[in-house]
Amino acid sequence: MPACLTKEMITSLVSRCTIAASEAARYLPLISDQRRLLSAKKGVYREEVTQYDKELEKKILCHLLLPDDGYLAEETGYRCGTSGIKWIVDPIDGTLNFARRLPAYVISIAAEVGGNVVAGAIYDPTHQDVFTAGLGMGARCNGYEIKSSNIFELSDAIISTGFSIRPEIRRKQAEIIARILTEVRDIRSCGSAALELCWLAAGKVDAYYEHDLRYWDYAAGALIASEAGADIRVQGDFVIGAAPAISPKFNHHLKI
Ligand code: IPD
Ligand code: CA
Ligand code: CA
């Protein structure tokens, strides 16, 4: 924990993340409305973006920011602050799912102090679950403590992963899948990195890995999974997490 931070300060950052995420969720379309949403394409790789990505992010920043805070937010960009707090915001992680009304997307917010993520909250509107963590204070879902799985054998493990939009990275990802598929119980891919890290934290899946992530995809989720007891490694844009007992074997098979 950065020396200047008390538990009370971290708790307050966790609750700021939580409230901002839950408040923003009120502006999402109703879960019962199953009509596909309009999406536009952004960037070189023409990723989907909806009006909600932009609107929610505005609301989240408006809610969170004190005048001197910094932020890194997917749709808005970067602002350097002077307060020492930087908010890392992904207004909708899993936009492709969201636009098609596939029920796997979340709002993800983290607070960074002194270069460390110290607080995070991820809100899953479909299940109305809020996953939270404060550095050194454990992880919770809806206020109840969560723990990563205590599985021992890789052959019993469910592994979660996601795929880059870039074909050259997908080729590498296909090779990794081919290598590990025969070693594990099964593989899942839900299309929201932040949600998959929450599933790792809650012991629903036993390991997770993904290439080509952005910081806002995993900042909150990696803290939540790590505080729940998972082994988390971030190497550039590659995030790997596993239940502690299978972590060495899993890393060995990934050959990263
Ligand atoms: C995406 C999701 C997805 C991952 C992509 C991300 P977005 O975020 O996290 O699981 O595979 O790489 O870009 O675009 O829906 O916020
Ligand atoms: Ca994302
Ligand atoms: Ca997003």
Coordinates of C-alpha atoms and ligand atoms in Angstrom, one line a residue:
M1 CA 0.0 0.0 0.0
P2 CA 1.5 3.4 -0.9
A3 CA 2.8 4.9 2.4
C4 CA 0.6 8.0 2.3
L5 CA -2.6 5.9 2.1
T6 CA -4.7 4.8 5.0
K7 CA -7.3 2.1 5.0
E8 CA -10.0 4.7 5.4
M9 CA -8.7 6.5 2.3
I10 CA -8.8 3.3 0.3
T11 CA -12.3 2.5 1.5
S12 CA -13.5 5.9 0.4
L13 CA -11.9 5.4 -3.1
V14 CA -13.6 2.0 -3.3
S15 CA -17.0 3.6 -2.5
R16 CA -16.5 6.4 -5.0
C17 CA -15.8 3.8 -7.7
T18 CA -18.8 1.8 -6.6
I19 CA -21.3 4.7 -6.5
A20 CA -20.1 6.1 -9.8
A21 CA -20.5 2.7 -11.5
S22 CA -23.9 2.0 -10.0
E23 CA -25.2 5.5 -10.7
A24 CA -24.1 5.3 -14.4
A25 CA -25.8 1.9 -14.8
R26 CA -29.2 3.7 -14.3
Y27 CA -28.7 5.2 -17.8
L28 CA -28.3 1.9 -19.5
P29 CA -31.3 0.6 -21.5
L30 CA -33.5 -1.9 -19.6
I31 CA -32.3 -5.4 -19.5
S32 CA -35.7 -6.5 -20.8
D33 CA -35.3 -4.5 -23.9
Q34 CA -33.7 -7.0 -26.3
R35 CA -33.5 -4.9 -29.4
R36 CA -30.1 -4.6 -30.9
L37 CA -28.5 -1.2 -30.3
L38 CA -27.0 1.0 -33.0
S39 CA -23.3 1.0 -33.0
A40 CA -20.7 3.0 -35.0
K41 CA -17.1 1.9 -35.7
K42 CA -14.0 3.6 -34.2
G43 CA -10.3 3.5 -34.7
V44 CA -8.0 1.6 -37.2
Y45 CA -9.6 -1.7 -36.2
R46 CA -13.2 -0.4 -36.5
E47 CA -14.3 -1.5 -33.0
E48 CA -17.9 -1.0 -32.1
V49 CA -19.0 2.0 -30.0
T50 CA -22.5 3.0 -29.0
Q51 CA -23.9 6.3 -27.8
Y52 CA -24.0 4.7 -24.3
D53 CA -20.2 4.2 -24.1
K54 CA -19.8 8.0 -24.5
E55 CA -22.7 9.1 -22.4
L56 CA -21.9 6.8 -19.5
E57 CA -18.3 7.8 -19.5
K58 CA -19.3 11.5 -19.3
K59 CA -21.6 10.7 -16.4
I60 CA -19.0 8.7 -14.6
L61 CA -16.3 11.3 -14.9
C62 CA -18.7 14.0 -13.9
H63 CA -19.6 12.0 -10.8
L64 CA -16.0 11.0 -9.9
L65 CA -13.8 13.9 -10.7
L66 CA -12.7 16.5 -8.3
P67 CA -11.0 19.5 -10.1
D68 CA -7.5 18.3 -9.5
D69 CA -8.0 14.5 -10.3
G70 CA -6.4 12.9 -13.3
Y71 CA -8.0 10.2 -15.5
L72 CA -7.5 7.7 -18.2
A73 CA -10.9 7.0 -19.8
E74 CA -11.5 4.9 -22.9
E75 CA -13.7 7.3 -24.8
T76 CA -12.4 10.6 -23.5
G77 CA -8.7 10.1 -23.2
Y78 CA -6.2 11.3 -20.6
R79 CA -5.9 14.1 -18.2
C80 CA -3.0 14.6 -15.9
G81 CA -4.1 15.8 -12.5
T82 CA -2.4 17.2 -9.4
S83 CA -4.4 15.5 -6.6
G84 CA -2.4 12.2 -6.9
I85 CA -5.6 10.3 -7.8
K86 CA -6.0 9.0 -11.3
W87 CA -9.3 7.3 -12.3
I88 CA -9.2 4.5 -14.9
V89 CA -12.6 4.2 -16.6
D90 CA -14.1 1.7 -19.0
P91 CA -17.7 2.8 -19.3
I92 CA -18.8 -0.4 -21.0
D93 CA -16.4 -3.4 -21.1
G94 CA -18.0 -5.8 -23.6
T95 CA -19.5 -3.3 -26.0
L96 CA -19.9 -5.9 -28.8
N97 CA -22.1 -7.9 -26.4
F98 CA -23.9 -4.9 -25.1
A99 CA -24.9 -3.7 -28.6
R100 CA -26.3 -7.2 -29.4
R101 CA -27.9 -7.5 -26.0
L102 CA -25.7 -10.5 -25.1
P103 CA -25.7 -10.4 -21.3
A104 CA -22.0 -10.0 -20.6
Y105 CA -20.8 -6.4 -20.2
V106 CA -19.8 -4.3 -17.2
I107 CA -18.9 -0.9 -16.1
S108 CA -15.3 -0.8 -14.8
I109 CA -13.7 1.9 -12.6
A110 CA -10.4 1.9 -10.8
A111 CA -8.4 4.4 -8.8
E112 CA -4.7 4.7 -9.1
V113 CA -2.5 6.4 -6.5
G114 CA 1.3 6.7 -6.9
G115 CA 1.3 4.4 -9.9
N116 CA -0.6 1.6 -8.1
V117 CA -4.2 0.6 -8.5
V118 CA -5.6 0.8 -5.0
A119 CA -9.3 0.6 -5.5
G120 CA -11.7 -0.8 -8.0
A121 CA -15.4 -1.5 -8.7
I122 CA -17.0 -3.5 -11.5
Y123 CA -20.7 -3.4 -12.0
D124 CA -22.5 -6.1 -13.9
P125 CA -25.9 -4.7 -14.8
T126 CA -27.4 -8.0 -16.0
H127 CA -27.0 -9.6 -12.6
Q128 CA -26.9 -6.4 -10.6
D129 CA -23.6 -7.6 -9.1
V130 CA -21.0 -5.2 -7.9
F131 CA -17.4 -6.5 -7.5
T132 CA -15.1 -4.4 -5.4
A133 CA -11.6 -4.4 -4.0
G134 CA -9.3 -2.2 -2.1
L135 CA -5.5 -2.8 -2.0
G136 CA -4.7 -5.1 0.9
M137 CA -8.3 -5.3 1.9
G138 CA -9.6 -8.3 0.0
A139 CA -12.3 -8.5 -2.7
R140 CA -16.1 -8.6 -2.4
C141 CA -19.2 -9.2 -4.5
N142 CA -22.3 -7.3 -3.3
G143 CA -20.4 -6.8 0.0
Y144 CA -19.6 -10.5 0.6
E145 CA -16.0 -11.6 0.6
I146 CA -15.0 -13.6 -2.5
K147 CA -12.0 -16.0 -3.0
S148 CA -10.4 -17.4 -6.1
S149 CA -10.8 -21.1 -6.7
N150 CA -8.7 -23.6 -4.7
I151 CA -8.5 -26.1 -7.5
F152 CA -5.4 -28.1 -7.7
E153 CA -5.3 -29.9 -11.0
L154 CA -5.0 -28.0 -14.3
S155 CA -7.0 -30.9 -15.9
D156 CA -10.0 -29.8 -13.7
A157 CA -9.7 -26.1 -14.6
I158 CA -12.0 -23.9 -16.6
I159 CA -10.0 -21.3 -18.4
S160 CA -11.4 -18.1 -19.6
T161 CA -9.9 -16.0 -22.4
G162 CA -10.7 -13.4 -25.0
F163 CA -9.5 -12.6 -28.5
S164 CA -7.8 -9.5 -30.0
I165 CA -9.4 -7.8 -32.9
R166 CA -6.0 -7.9 -34.7
P167 CA -5.6 -10.9 -37.0
E168 CA -1.8 -11.2 -36.4
I169 CA -2.5 -11.5 -32.7
R170 CA -5.4 -13.9 -33.2
R171 CA -3.0 -16.3 -35.0
K172 CA -0.8 -16.4 -31.9
Q173 CA -3.9 -16.8 -29.7
A174 CA -5.0 -19.8 -31.9
E175 CA -1.7 -21.4 -31.2
I176 CA -2.0 -21.0 -27.5
I177 CA -5.5 -22.4 -27.4
A178 CA -4.4 -25.4 -29.4
R179 CA -1.6 -25.9 -26.8
I180 CA -3.7 -25.7 -23.7
L181 CA -7.1 -27.1 -24.8
T182 CA -5.9 -30.7 -24.2
E183 CA -4.5 -29.9 -20.8
V184 CA -7.6 -28.3 -19.2
R185 CA -11.2 -29.2 -18.4
D186 CA -12.7 -26.5 -20.7
I187 CA -12.4 -23.1 -22.1
R188 CA -14.8 -20.1 -22.0
S189 CA -14.8 -16.7 -23.7
C190 CA -17.5 -14.2 -22.7
G191 CA -16.2 -11.0 -24.4
S192 CA -15.7 -8.8 -21.4
A193 CA -12.2 -9.0 -19.9
A194 CA -13.3 -7.1 -16.8
L195 CA -16.1 -9.6 -16.2
E196 CA -13.8 -12.6 -16.8
L197 CA -11.4 -11.2 -14.1
C198 CA -14.4 -11.0 -11.7
W199 CA -15.3 -14.6 -12.5
L200 CA -11.7 -15.5 -11.7
A201 CA -12.0 -13.6 -8.4
A202 CA -15.2 -15.4 -7.5
G203 CA -13.8 -18.8 -8.3
K204 CA -16.2 -19.3 -11.2
V205 CA -13.3 -19.9 -13.6
D206 CA -9.9 -21.0 -12.5
A207 CA -7.7 -19.1 -14.7
Y208 CA -7.8 -16.3 -17.3
Y209 CA -5.4 -14.9 -19.9
E210 CA -5.6 -12.4 -22.7
H211 CA -3.3 -10.6 -25.1
D212 CA -3.8 -7.1 -26.4
L213 CA -5.7 -5.6 -23.5
R214 CA -5.8 -1.9 -22.7
Y215 CA -5.2 -0.7 -19.1
W216 CA -8.9 0.3 -18.7
D217 CA -9.9 -3.3 -19.6
Y218 CA -8.1 -4.8 -16.7
A219 CA -7.1 -2.2 -14.1
A220 CA -10.1 -2.8 -11.7
G221 CA -10.5 -6.5 -12.6
A222 CA -6.8 -7.4 -12.0
L223 CA -7.0 -5.8 -8.5
I224 CA -10.2 -7.6 -7.7
A225 CA -8.8 -10.9 -8.8
S226 CA -5.5 -10.4 -7.0
E227 CA -7.3 -9.3 -3.8
A228 CA -9.4 -12.5 -4.1
G229 CA -6.2 -14.5 -4.0
A230 CA -5.5 -15.2 -7.7
D231 CA -2.0 -15.0 -9.0
I232 CA -2.0 -12.1 -11.5
R233 CA 0.8 -11.2 -13.9
V234 CA 0.7 -8.3 -16.3
Q235 CA 3.3 -8.3 -19.0
G236 CA 2.8 -5.4 -21.3
D237 CA -0.6 -5.9 -22.9
F238 CA -0.8 -9.5 -21.7
V239 CA -2.8 -10.3 -18.6
I240 CA -2.6 -13.8 -16.9
G241 CA -4.4 -14.8 -13.8
A242 CA -4.8 -18.2 -12.1
A243 CA -5.8 -19.8 -8.9
P244 CA -2.5 -20.1 -6.9
A245 CA -2.2 -23.9 -7.0
I246 CA -2.5 -24.2 -10.7
S247 CA -0.6 -21.0 -11.6
P248 CA 2.9 -22.5 -12.2
K249 CA 1.5 -25.3 -14.4
F250 CA -0.7 -22.9 -16.2
N251 CA 2.1 -20.5 -16.9
H252 CA 4.3 -23.3 -18.1
H253 CA 1.7 -24.4 -20.7
L254 CA 1.1 -20.9 -21.9
K255 CA 4.9 -20.7 -22.5
I256 CA 5.0 -16.9 -22.2
Ligands
IPD1 C1 -13.0 -5.4 -25.0 C2 -13.4 -6.5 -24.0 C3 -13.0 -7.8 -24.6 C4 -11.6 -7.9 -25.1 C5 -11.3 -6.7 -26.0 C6 -11.6 -5.4 -25.3 P1 -14.5 -3.1 -25.0 O1 -13.3 -4.1 -24.4 O2 -12.7 -6.4 -22.8 O3 -13.3 -8.9 -23.7 O4 -11.4 -9.1 -25.7 O5 -9.9 -6.8 -26.3 O6 -11.3 -4.4 -26.2 O7 -14.0 -2.6 -26.3 O8 -15.7 -3.8 -25.0 O9 -14.4 -2.0 -23.9
CA2 CA -12.8 -2.7 -22.5
CA3 CA -15.2 0.0 -23.5

